[in-house]
Structure formats: structure tokens, C-alpha cells
Amino acid sequence: MSDATEANGTAAAAAEAAESGRPADGGAGGRHVRVVLVDDHRMFRTGVQAEIGQTAETGVEVVGEAADVDQAVTVITATRPEVVLLDVHLPGGGGVEVLRRCAALTADAERPVRFLALSVSDAAEDVIGVIRGGARGYVTKTITGADLVDSIFRVQEGDAVFSPRLAGFVLDAFASTDAPPVDEDLDRLTQREREVLRLIARGYAYKEIAKQLFISVKTVESHVSAVLRKLQLSNRHELTRWATARRLV
């Protein structure tokens, strides 16, 4: 079964359950939270589901899964979970794009959908990017199952949650009076386009970029074309100078 078929089937079933208003399970001392998993690695989603999705014990009910941006928006819109576990790097524009397209759900005062980033990356730009986009927290994939469950419930309740090493950094980044202004040109790029931009600027060939990002050479070429168009640059040499001037290399 393809990821798209699996995601659509899960969304339809979960949406029906949500509409029926079925009672919450009594796991985890009566606590209950409906969660969608968004990650482009099927094995990772399966592992998270096995770790936290035993609803009777954890109180976490996984109502949908998605592997890319379009699937994520479809499943989240259909299921209206309380919390979305969101990977930062996704095909189709990354976690920031999911947040942008789900902004109305995040802002819903009565039934807000809250996002908790769950990523292998602890890069500053990834953390700040999704927090600016509207995520309520950011934890890395080294987190234990028990701590992840606790983080999910805290986000459901409206708390901001960060892995310990990231908390101080996030506070400093947003409190700093000398923080650099938002780069509007850079903000035009999706997360994947930024990744490609950096690798191009570091001198990687298209084939090397494709291998590192687990995408096709044709996809790399498409991302480079999009970056050049958005930044109004003519070639990879200008792109390299642009990235170097902003210390992105």
C-alpha cells in the first residue's frame, strides 16, 4: 500500500470517528489526545506509533499519518487532531509549509490544532523556522517514548515544549535585542530549497545533493530553478555568492 493510499484511508476513517464524537479512551489516568504523525519515513512513523500509540496505556490515539506536505494538510484537515507531531524536513516544502497551510486550524479558538515539531535536526534555523510558523514546541528524535507522550499532552494543554538543550537557545533567539532582522528573500524559500541552496553553495554536484537528501537529480534541478527564480539570480555562481554573503554556507 502506498503512503498516499494509506494516508487517505486513515484520514477518511479518522474523520468519520471524529464526526461521530466517540468517547475518549480512558488510558493514562483518563487523559486522551488525538494525534497525527507527519514524517516522510514510514519506518519512523511505525516506530512512534508502536511506542506511544497504545491508547489504553498512554492516552494517545494516533488518528492519521502523512508522508509529505500535501498528505499532511489533507489528513490534518480531515481529522482535526489536538496535536500534530511534525517533522521539519518533508517533501513538498517542509514543516513550515504545513504550518502555513494549516494556519486557520492553529488559530481556531474553540478547537485549535497544535503542532509539536519532532525532528532529528537541532539546527537553529529549523527550530526558529517552525516556531515562527506557529509550532508550540520542538523536540528531537532522541526523546524517550514517555517524555514524548508527556510533551504531547503539555502541547495539547497549550504549553510550549522544547528539548532541554534547545530551550535556552530559543529564549535567547527571541529575546535578543540584537537579533538579525527577518530575511525576506530567504523566507521566500521552502525548507527543502534552503537545503539545496546550502549544498549548491558548498560545491556539491547535483548527484551528490540527490544522494544526501534522498531525492532524484531531476528534483534537485527543479529546486535549484525555483531558488534562482525566487532570488532573481542567473546561475549557481551568483547563488553561491548570495549564500556566502548571508553566511549560510
PDB file of C-alpha atoms in Angstrom:
ATOM      1  CA  MET A   1       0.000   0.000   0.000  1.00  0.00           C
ATOM      2  CA  SER A   2       1.390   3.420  -0.952  1.00  0.00           C
ATOM      3  CA  ASP A   3       1.873   6.214   1.578  1.00  0.00           C
ATOM      4  CA  ALA A   4      -0.773   8.274  -0.250  1.00  0.00           C
ATOM      5  CA  THR A   5      -3.343   5.464  -0.150  1.00  0.00           C
ATOM      6  CA  GLU A   6      -2.553   4.740   3.478  1.00  0.00           C
ATOM      7  CA  ALA A   7      -2.819   8.407   4.434  1.00  0.00           C
ATOM      8  CA  ASN A   8      -6.094   8.934   2.589  1.00  0.00           C
ATOM      9  CA  GLY A   9      -7.626   5.804   4.094  1.00  0.00           C
ATOM     10  CA  THR A  10      -6.533   6.771   7.566  1.00  0.00           C
ATOM     11  CA  ALA A  11      -7.884  10.281   7.105  1.00  0.00           C
ATOM     12  CA  ALA A  12     -11.301   9.075   5.976  1.00  0.00           C
ATOM     13  CA  ALA A  13     -11.690   6.608   8.832  1.00  0.00           C
ATOM     14  CA  ALA A  14     -10.476   9.073  11.428  1.00  0.00           C
ATOM     15  CA  ALA A  15     -12.675  11.850  10.105  1.00  0.00           C
ATOM     16  CA  GLU A  16     -15.700   9.596  10.470  1.00  0.00           C
ATOM     17  CA  ALA A  17     -14.700   8.791  14.043  1.00  0.00           C
ATOM     18  CA  ALA A  18     -14.211  12.461  14.815  1.00  0.00           C
ATOM     19  CA  GLU A  19     -17.632  13.352  13.412  1.00  0.00           C
ATOM     20  CA  SER A  20     -19.284  10.616  15.472  1.00  0.00           C
ATOM     21  CA  GLY A  21     -17.987  12.207  18.667  1.00  0.00           C
ATOM     22  CA  ARG A  22     -16.957   8.858  20.120  1.00  0.00           C
ATOM     23  CA  PRO A  23     -15.934   8.966  23.775  1.00  0.00           C
ATOM     24  CA  ALA A  24     -12.288   9.324  24.622  1.00  0.00           C
ATOM     25  CA  ASP A  25     -10.368   6.290  25.796  1.00  0.00           C
ATOM     26  CA  GLY A  26      -9.585   6.083  29.470  1.00  0.00           C
ATOM     27  CA  GLY A  27      -5.871   5.482  29.208  1.00  0.00           C
ATOM     28  CA  ALA A  28      -3.197   7.455  31.018  1.00  0.00           C
ATOM     29  CA  GLY A  29      -5.354   8.242  34.015  1.00  0.00           C
ATOM     30  CA  GLY A  30      -8.282   9.371  31.906  1.00  0.00           C
ATOM     31  CA  ARG A  31      -6.253  11.684  29.687  1.00  0.00           C
ATOM     32  CA  HIS A  32      -6.805  11.412  25.962  1.00  0.00           C
ATOM     33  CA  VAL A  33      -5.338  13.182  22.954  1.00  0.00           C
ATOM     34  CA  ARG A  34      -5.832  12.645  19.235  1.00  0.00           C
ATOM     35  CA  VAL A  35      -2.577  12.861  17.265  1.00  0.00           C
ATOM     36  CA  VAL A  36      -1.473  12.899  13.628  1.00  0.00           C
ATOM     37  CA  LEU A  37       2.057  11.743  12.729  1.00  0.00           C
ATOM     38  CA  VAL A  38       3.767  13.607   9.895  1.00  0.00           C
ATOM     39  CA  ASP A  39       7.117  12.189   8.788  1.00  0.00           C
ATOM     40  CA  ASP A  40       8.399  11.055   5.414  1.00  0.00           C
ATOM     41  CA  HIS A  41       9.977   7.868   6.801  1.00  0.00           C
ATOM     42  CA  ARG A  42       7.422   5.089   7.107  1.00  0.00           C
ATOM     43  CA  MET A  43       9.602   3.060   9.490  1.00  0.00           C
ATOM     44  CA  PHE A  44       9.914   6.007  11.850  1.00  0.00           C
ATOM     45  CA  ARG A  45       6.150   6.565  11.858  1.00  0.00           C
ATOM     46  CA  THR A  46       5.661   2.869  12.577  1.00  0.00           C
ATOM     47  CA  GLY A  47       8.116   3.069  15.470  1.00  0.00           C
ATOM     48  CA  VAL A  48       6.436   6.118  17.003  1.00  0.00           C
ATOM     49  CA  GLN A  49       3.033   4.500  16.619  1.00  0.00           C
ATOM     50  CA  ALA A  50       4.277   1.383  18.427  1.00  0.00           C
ATOM     51  CA  GLU A  51       5.915   3.465  21.166  1.00  0.00           C
ATOM     52  CA  ILE A  52       3.147   5.911  22.017  1.00  0.00           C
ATOM     53  CA  GLY A  53       0.022   4.690  20.227  1.00  0.00           C
ATOM     54  CA  GLN A  54      -1.128   2.108  22.785  1.00  0.00           C
ATOM     55  CA  THR A  55      -4.082   4.263  23.738  1.00  0.00           C
ATOM     56  CA  ALA A  56      -5.183   2.247  26.774  1.00  0.00           C
ATOM     57  CA  GLU A  57      -1.764   2.814  28.377  1.00  0.00           C
ATOM     58  CA  THR A  58      -0.677   6.214  27.052  1.00  0.00           C
ATOM     59  CA  GLY A  59      -3.933   8.011  26.290  1.00  0.00           C
ATOM     60  CA  VAL A  60      -2.535   8.864  22.843  1.00  0.00           C
ATOM     61  CA  GLU A  61      -4.725   7.945  19.881  1.00  0.00           C
ATOM     62  CA  VAL A  62      -2.975   8.168  16.515  1.00  0.00           C
ATOM     63  CA  VAL A  63      -5.770   9.133  14.108  1.00  0.00           C
ATOM     64  CA  GLY A  64      -3.741   9.710  10.957  1.00  0.00           C
ATOM     65  CA  GLU A  65      -0.355   9.663   9.265  1.00  0.00           C
ATOM     66  CA  ALA A  66       1.216  11.560   6.383  1.00  0.00           C
ATOM     67  CA  ALA A  67       4.494  11.443   4.481  1.00  0.00           C
ATOM     68  CA  ASP A  68       4.579  14.809   2.699  1.00  0.00           C
ATOM     69  CA  VAL A  69       3.114  18.290   2.844  1.00  0.00           C
ATOM     70  CA  ASP A  70       0.026  17.656   0.711  1.00  0.00           C
ATOM     71  CA  GLN A  71      -0.852  14.469   2.588  1.00  0.00           C
ATOM     72  CA  ALA A  72      -0.319  16.228   5.893  1.00  0.00           C
ATOM     73  CA  VAL A  73      -2.686  19.087   5.079  1.00  0.00           C
ATOM     74  CA  THR A  74      -5.323  16.635   3.832  1.00  0.00           C
ATOM     75  CA  VAL A  75      -5.131  14.365   6.878  1.00  0.00           C
ATOM     76  CA  ILE A  76      -4.953  17.191   9.423  1.00  0.00           C
ATOM     77  CA  THR A  77      -7.926  18.972   7.851  1.00  0.00           C
ATOM     78  CA  ALA A  78      -9.964  15.765   7.769  1.00  0.00           C
ATOM     79  CA  THR A  79      -9.199  14.546  11.299  1.00  0.00           C
ATOM     80  CA  ARG A  80      -8.782  17.813  13.247  1.00  0.00           C
ATOM     81  CA  PRO A  81      -6.415  16.291  15.848  1.00  0.00           C
ATOM     82  CA  GLU A  82      -5.481  18.089  19.045  1.00  0.00           C
ATOM     83  CA  VAL A  83      -1.761  17.668  18.330  1.00  0.00           C
ATOM     84  CA  VAL A  84       0.324  17.082  15.204  1.00  0.00           C
ATOM     85  CA  LEU A  85       3.803  15.573  15.506  1.00  0.00           C
ATOM     86  CA  LEU A  86       5.526  17.342  12.633  1.00  0.00           C
ATOM     87  CA  ASP A  87       8.880  16.585  11.041  1.00  0.00           C
ATOM     88  CA  VAL A  88      10.779  19.645   9.853  1.00  0.00           C
ATOM     89  CA  HIS A  89      12.048  18.200   6.573  1.00  0.00           C
ATOM     90  CA  LEU A  90       9.265  16.940   4.321  1.00  0.00           C
ATOM     91  CA  PRO A  91       8.742  16.569   0.575  1.00  0.00           C
ATOM     92  CA  GLY A  92       6.670  19.426  -0.762  1.00  0.00           C
ATOM     93  CA  GLY A  93       8.012  22.336   1.289  1.00  0.00           C
ATOM     94  CA  GLY A  94       8.800  21.099   4.792  1.00  0.00           C
ATOM     95  CA  GLY A  95       7.103  21.520   8.135  1.00  0.00           C
ATOM     96  CA  VAL A  96       6.932  25.288   7.755  1.00  0.00           C
ATOM     97  CA  GLU A  97       4.741  24.857   4.679  1.00  0.00           C
ATOM     98  CA  VAL A  98       2.386  22.551   6.585  1.00  0.00           C
ATOM     99  CA  LEU A  99       2.108  25.178   9.324  1.00  0.00           C
ATOM    100  CA  ARG A 100       1.413  27.904   6.784  1.00  0.00           C
ATOM    101  CA  ARG A 101      -1.356  25.937   5.102  1.00  0.00           C
ATOM    102  CA  CYS A 102      -2.895  24.921   8.428  1.00  0.00           C
ATOM    103  CA  ALA A 103      -2.734  28.390   9.977  1.00  0.00           C
ATOM    104  CA  ALA A 104      -6.528  28.688  10.194  1.00  0.00           C
ATOM    105  CA  LEU A 105      -6.730  25.431  12.166  1.00  0.00           C
ATOM    106  CA  THR A 106      -3.983  26.594  14.523  1.00  0.00           C
ATOM    107  CA  ALA A 107      -5.812  29.862  15.144  1.00  0.00           C
ATOM    108  CA  ASP A 108      -9.196  28.230  15.812  1.00  0.00           C
ATOM    109  CA  ALA A 109     -10.126  29.396  19.315  1.00  0.00           C
ATOM    110  CA  GLU A 110     -12.560  26.543  20.005  1.00  0.00           C
ATOM    111  CA  ARG A 111     -10.716  23.544  18.519  1.00  0.00           C
ATOM    112  CA  PRO A 112      -7.115  24.553  17.909  1.00  0.00           C
ATOM    113  CA  VAL A 113      -4.787  22.113  16.192  1.00  0.00           C
ATOM    114  CA  ARG A 114      -1.429  22.416  17.923  1.00  0.00           C
ATOM    115  CA  PHE A 115       1.889  21.398  16.398  1.00  0.00           C
ATOM    116  CA  LEU A 116       4.894  19.821  18.082  1.00  0.00           C
ATOM    117  CA  ALA A 117       7.975  19.544  15.870  1.00  0.00           C
ATOM    118  CA  LEU A 118       9.716  16.176  16.160  1.00  0.00           C
ATOM    119  CA  SER A 119      12.944  16.181  14.198  1.00  0.00           C
ATOM    120  CA  VAL A 120      16.441  14.755  14.039  1.00  0.00           C
ATOM    121  CA  SER A 121      17.686  18.292  13.399  1.00  0.00           C
ATOM    122  CA  ASP A 122      18.712  20.668  16.151  1.00  0.00           C
ATOM    123  CA  ALA A 123      19.813  23.391  13.726  1.00  0.00           C
ATOM    124  CA  ALA A 124      18.973  26.929  14.803  1.00  0.00           C
ATOM    125  CA  GLU A 125      17.179  27.835  11.587  1.00  0.00           C
ATOM    126  CA  ASP A 126      14.982  24.732  11.740  1.00  0.00           C
ATOM    127  CA  VAL A 127      13.920  25.428  15.305  1.00  0.00           C
ATOM    128  CA  ILE A 128      13.249  29.127  14.778  1.00  0.00           C
ATOM    129  CA  GLY A 129      11.548  28.497  11.435  1.00  0.00           C
ATOM    130  CA  VAL A 130       8.835  26.205  12.781  1.00  0.00           C
ATOM    131  CA  ILE A 131       8.332  28.251  15.943  1.00  0.00           C
ATOM    132  CA  ARG A 132       7.837  31.366  13.826  1.00  0.00           C
ATOM    133  CA  GLY A 133       5.467  29.294  11.734  1.00  0.00           C
ATOM    134  CA  GLY A 134       3.268  28.548  14.733  1.00  0.00           C
ATOM    135  CA  ALA A 135       4.528  25.315  16.317  1.00  0.00           C
ATOM    136  CA  ARG A 136       4.121  25.105  20.096  1.00  0.00           C
ATOM    137  CA  GLY A 137       7.342  23.223  20.669  1.00  0.00           C
ATOM    138  CA  TYR A 138      10.307  21.373  19.255  1.00  0.00           C
ATOM    139  CA  VAL A 139      11.789  18.093  20.444  1.00  0.00           C
ATOM    140  CA  THR A 140      14.456  15.934  18.850  1.00  0.00           C
ATOM    141  CA  LYS A 141      14.121  12.296  17.908  1.00  0.00           C
ATOM    142  CA  THR A 142      16.378  11.251  20.770  1.00  0.00           C
ATOM    143  CA  ILE A 143      13.440  11.829  23.123  1.00  0.00           C
ATOM    144  CA  THR A 144      12.110   8.821  25.040  1.00  0.00           C
ATOM    145  CA  GLY A 145       8.613   7.488  24.471  1.00  0.00           C
ATOM    146  CA  ALA A 146       7.465   8.525  27.929  1.00  0.00           C
ATOM    147  CA  ASP A 147       8.816  12.059  27.517  1.00  0.00           C
ATOM    148  CA  LEU A 148       7.222  12.337  24.080  1.00  0.00           C
ATOM    149  CA  VAL A 149       3.832  11.368  25.490  1.00  0.00           C
ATOM    150  CA  ASP A 150       4.262  13.956  28.243  1.00  0.00           C
ATOM    151  CA  SER A 151       5.258  16.590  25.669  1.00  0.00           C
ATOM    152  CA  ILE A 152       2.199  15.821  23.551  1.00  0.00           C
ATOM    153  CA  PHE A 153      -0.159  16.335  26.490  1.00  0.00           C
ATOM    154  CA  ARG A 154       1.603  19.533  27.507  1.00  0.00           C
ATOM    155  CA  VAL A 155       1.233  20.927  23.996  1.00  0.00           C
ATOM    156  CA  GLN A 156      -2.425  19.876  23.976  1.00  0.00           C
ATOM    157  CA  GLU A 157      -2.866  21.962  27.128  1.00  0.00           C
ATOM    158  CA  GLY A 158      -1.247  24.989  25.484  1.00  0.00           C
ATOM    159  CA  ASP A 159       2.249  24.787  26.943  1.00  0.00           C
ATOM    160  CA  ALA A 160       5.411  25.438  24.945  1.00  0.00           C
ATOM    161  CA  VAL A 161       7.714  22.411  24.999  1.00  0.00           C
ATOM    162  CA  PHE A 162      11.360  22.112  23.962  1.00  0.00           C
ATOM    163  CA  SER A 163      14.116  19.585  24.346  1.00  0.00           C
ATOM    164  CA  PRO A 164      16.321  20.768  27.231  1.00  0.00           C
ATOM    165  CA  ARG A 165      19.273  21.746  25.051  1.00  0.00           C
ATOM    166  CA  LEU A 166      17.064  23.842  22.783  1.00  0.00           C
ATOM    167  CA  ALA A 167      15.041  25.730  25.382  1.00  0.00           C
ATOM    168  CA  GLY A 168      17.724  28.266  26.305  1.00  0.00           C
ATOM    169  CA  PHE A 169      18.625  28.803  22.672  1.00  0.00           C
ATOM    170  CA  VAL A 170      15.018  29.530  21.704  1.00  0.00           C
ATOM    171  CA  LEU A 171      14.569  32.010  24.541  1.00  0.00           C
ATOM    172  CA  ASP A 172      17.820  33.772  23.649  1.00  0.00           C
ATOM    173  CA  ALA A 173      16.916  33.916  19.964  1.00  0.00           C
ATOM    174  CA  PHE A 174      13.565  35.583  20.566  1.00  0.00           C
ATOM    175  CA  ALA A 175      14.641  37.805  23.452  1.00  0.00           C
ATOM    176  CA  SER A 176      17.842  39.116  21.905  1.00  0.00           C
ATOM    177  CA  THR A 177      17.708  42.827  21.152  1.00  0.00           C
ATOM    178  CA  ASP A 178      20.399  42.492  18.508  1.00  0.00           C
ATOM    179  CA  ALA A 179      18.801  39.591  16.663  1.00  0.00           C
ATOM    180  CA  PRO A 180      19.154  39.929  12.886  1.00  0.00           C
ATOM    181  CA  PRO A 181      16.050  41.104  11.029  1.00  0.00           C
ATOM    182  CA  VAL A 182      13.981  38.598   9.129  1.00  0.00           C
ATOM    183  CA  ASP A 183      15.497  37.987   5.694  1.00  0.00           C
ATOM    184  CA  GLU A 184      12.509  38.328   3.372  1.00  0.00           C
ATOM    185  CA  ASP A 185      14.412  36.843   0.431  1.00  0.00           C
ATOM    186  CA  LEU A 186      15.374  33.757   2.436  1.00  0.00           C
ATOM    187  CA  ASP A 187      11.844  33.411   3.793  1.00  0.00           C
ATOM    188  CA  ARG A 188      10.567  33.016   0.237  1.00  0.00           C
ATOM    189  CA  LEU A 189      12.351  29.674   0.040  1.00  0.00           C
ATOM    190  CA  THR A 190      10.904  26.429   1.330  1.00  0.00           C
ATOM    191  CA  GLN A 191      12.898  24.361   3.799  1.00  0.00           C
ATOM    192  CA  ARG A 192      13.970  21.920   1.074  1.00  0.00           C
ATOM    193  CA  GLU A 193      15.015  24.759  -1.212  1.00  0.00           C
ATOM    194  CA  ARG A 194      17.207  26.120   1.576  1.00  0.00           C
ATOM    195  CA  GLU A 195      18.852  22.725   1.992  1.00  0.00           C
ATOM    196  CA  VAL A 196      19.585  22.531  -1.719  1.00  0.00           C
ATOM    197  CA  LEU A 197      20.835  26.124  -1.689  1.00  0.00           C
ATOM    198  CA  ARG A 198      23.386  25.381   1.030  1.00  0.00           C
ATOM    199  CA  LEU A 199      24.682  22.268  -0.661  1.00  0.00           C
ATOM    200  CA  ILE A 200      24.994  24.040  -4.007  1.00  0.00           C
ATOM    201  CA  ALA A 201      26.867  26.870  -2.298  1.00  0.00           C
ATOM    202  CA  ARG A 202      29.224  24.315  -0.732  1.00  0.00           C
ATOM    203  CA  GLY A 203      30.115  22.991  -4.160  1.00  0.00           C
ATOM    204  CA  TYR A 204      28.096  19.774  -4.205  1.00  0.00           C
ATOM    205  CA  ALA A 205      27.160  18.314  -7.590  1.00  0.00           C
ATOM    206  CA  TYR A 206      23.502  17.622  -8.329  1.00  0.00           C
ATOM    207  CA  LYS A 207      24.025  13.859  -7.965  1.00  0.00           C
ATOM    208  CA  GLU A 208      25.682  14.347  -4.565  1.00  0.00           C
ATOM    209  CA  ILE A 209      22.807  16.546  -3.392  1.00  0.00           C
ATOM    210  CA  ALA A 210      20.255  13.998  -4.595  1.00  0.00           C
ATOM    211  CA  LYS A 211      22.013  11.236  -2.680  1.00  0.00           C
ATOM    212  CA  GLN A 212      22.323  13.265   0.521  1.00  0.00           C
ATOM    213  CA  LEU A 213      18.690  14.438   0.531  1.00  0.00           C
ATOM    214  CA  PHE A 214      17.228  11.150  -0.750  1.00  0.00           C
ATOM    215  CA  ILE A 215      15.633  12.820  -3.760  1.00  0.00           C
ATOM    216  CA  SER A 216      16.100  12.483  -7.529  1.00  0.00           C
ATOM    217  CA  VAL A 217      18.510  14.557  -9.611  1.00  0.00           C
ATOM    218  CA  LYS A 218      15.505  15.927 -11.501  1.00  0.00           C
ATOM    219  CA  THR A 219      14.012  17.114  -8.209  1.00  0.00           C
ATOM    220  CA  VAL A 220      17.300  18.815  -7.306  1.00  0.00           C
ATOM    221  CA  GLU A 221      17.264  20.598 -10.661  1.00  0.00           C
ATOM    222  CA  SER A 222      13.689  21.746 -10.025  1.00  0.00           C
ATOM    223  CA  HIS A 223      14.618  23.110  -6.580  1.00  0.00           C
ATOM    224  CA  VAL A 224      17.634  24.959  -7.992  1.00  0.00           C
ATOM    225  CA  SER A 225      15.484  26.516 -10.715  1.00  0.00           C
ATOM    226  CA  ALA A 226      12.942  27.611  -8.113  1.00  0.00           C
ATOM    227  CA  VAL A 227      15.651  29.129  -5.901  1.00  0.00           C
ATOM    228  CA  LEU A 228      17.183  31.049  -8.802  1.00  0.00           C
ATOM    229  CA  ARG A 229      13.757  32.335  -9.841  1.00  0.00           C
ATOM    230  CA  LYS A 230      12.720  33.402  -6.325  1.00  0.00           C
ATOM    231  CA  LEU A 231      16.035  35.128  -5.628  1.00  0.00           C
ATOM    232  CA  GLN A 232      16.251  36.592  -9.147  1.00  0.00           C
ATOM    233  CA  LEU A 233      19.684  35.070  -9.743  1.00  0.00           C
ATOM    234  CA  SER A 234      21.066  33.737 -13.020  1.00  0.00           C
ATOM    235  CA  ASN A 235      23.336  30.815 -12.142  1.00  0.00           C
ATOM    236  CA  ARG A 236      24.852  28.750  -9.352  1.00  0.00           C
ATOM    237  CA  HIS A 237      27.866  31.067  -9.072  1.00  0.00           C
ATOM    238  CA  GLU A 238      25.632  34.011  -8.206  1.00  0.00           C
ATOM    239  CA  LEU A 239      23.721  31.732  -5.869  1.00  0.00           C
ATOM    240  CA  THR A 240      26.946  30.774  -4.083  1.00  0.00           C
ATOM    241  CA  ARG A 241      27.909  34.425  -3.624  1.00  0.00           C
ATOM    242  CA  TRP A 242      24.400  35.192  -2.328  1.00  0.00           C
ATOM    243  CA  ALA A 243      24.550  32.367   0.226  1.00  0.00           C
ATOM    244  CA  THR A 244      28.093  33.233   1.306  1.00  0.00           C
ATOM    245  CA  ALA A 245      27.183  36.879   1.874  1.00  0.00           C
ATOM    246  CA  ARG A 246      24.450  35.714   4.282  1.00  0.00           C
ATOM    247  CA  ARG A 247      26.761  33.214   5.985  1.00  0.00           C
ATOM    248  CA  LEU A 248      24.573  30.299   5.033  1.00  0.00           C
ATOM    249  CA  VAL A 249      27.410  28.123   3.782  1.00  0.00           C
TER     250      VAL A 249
END
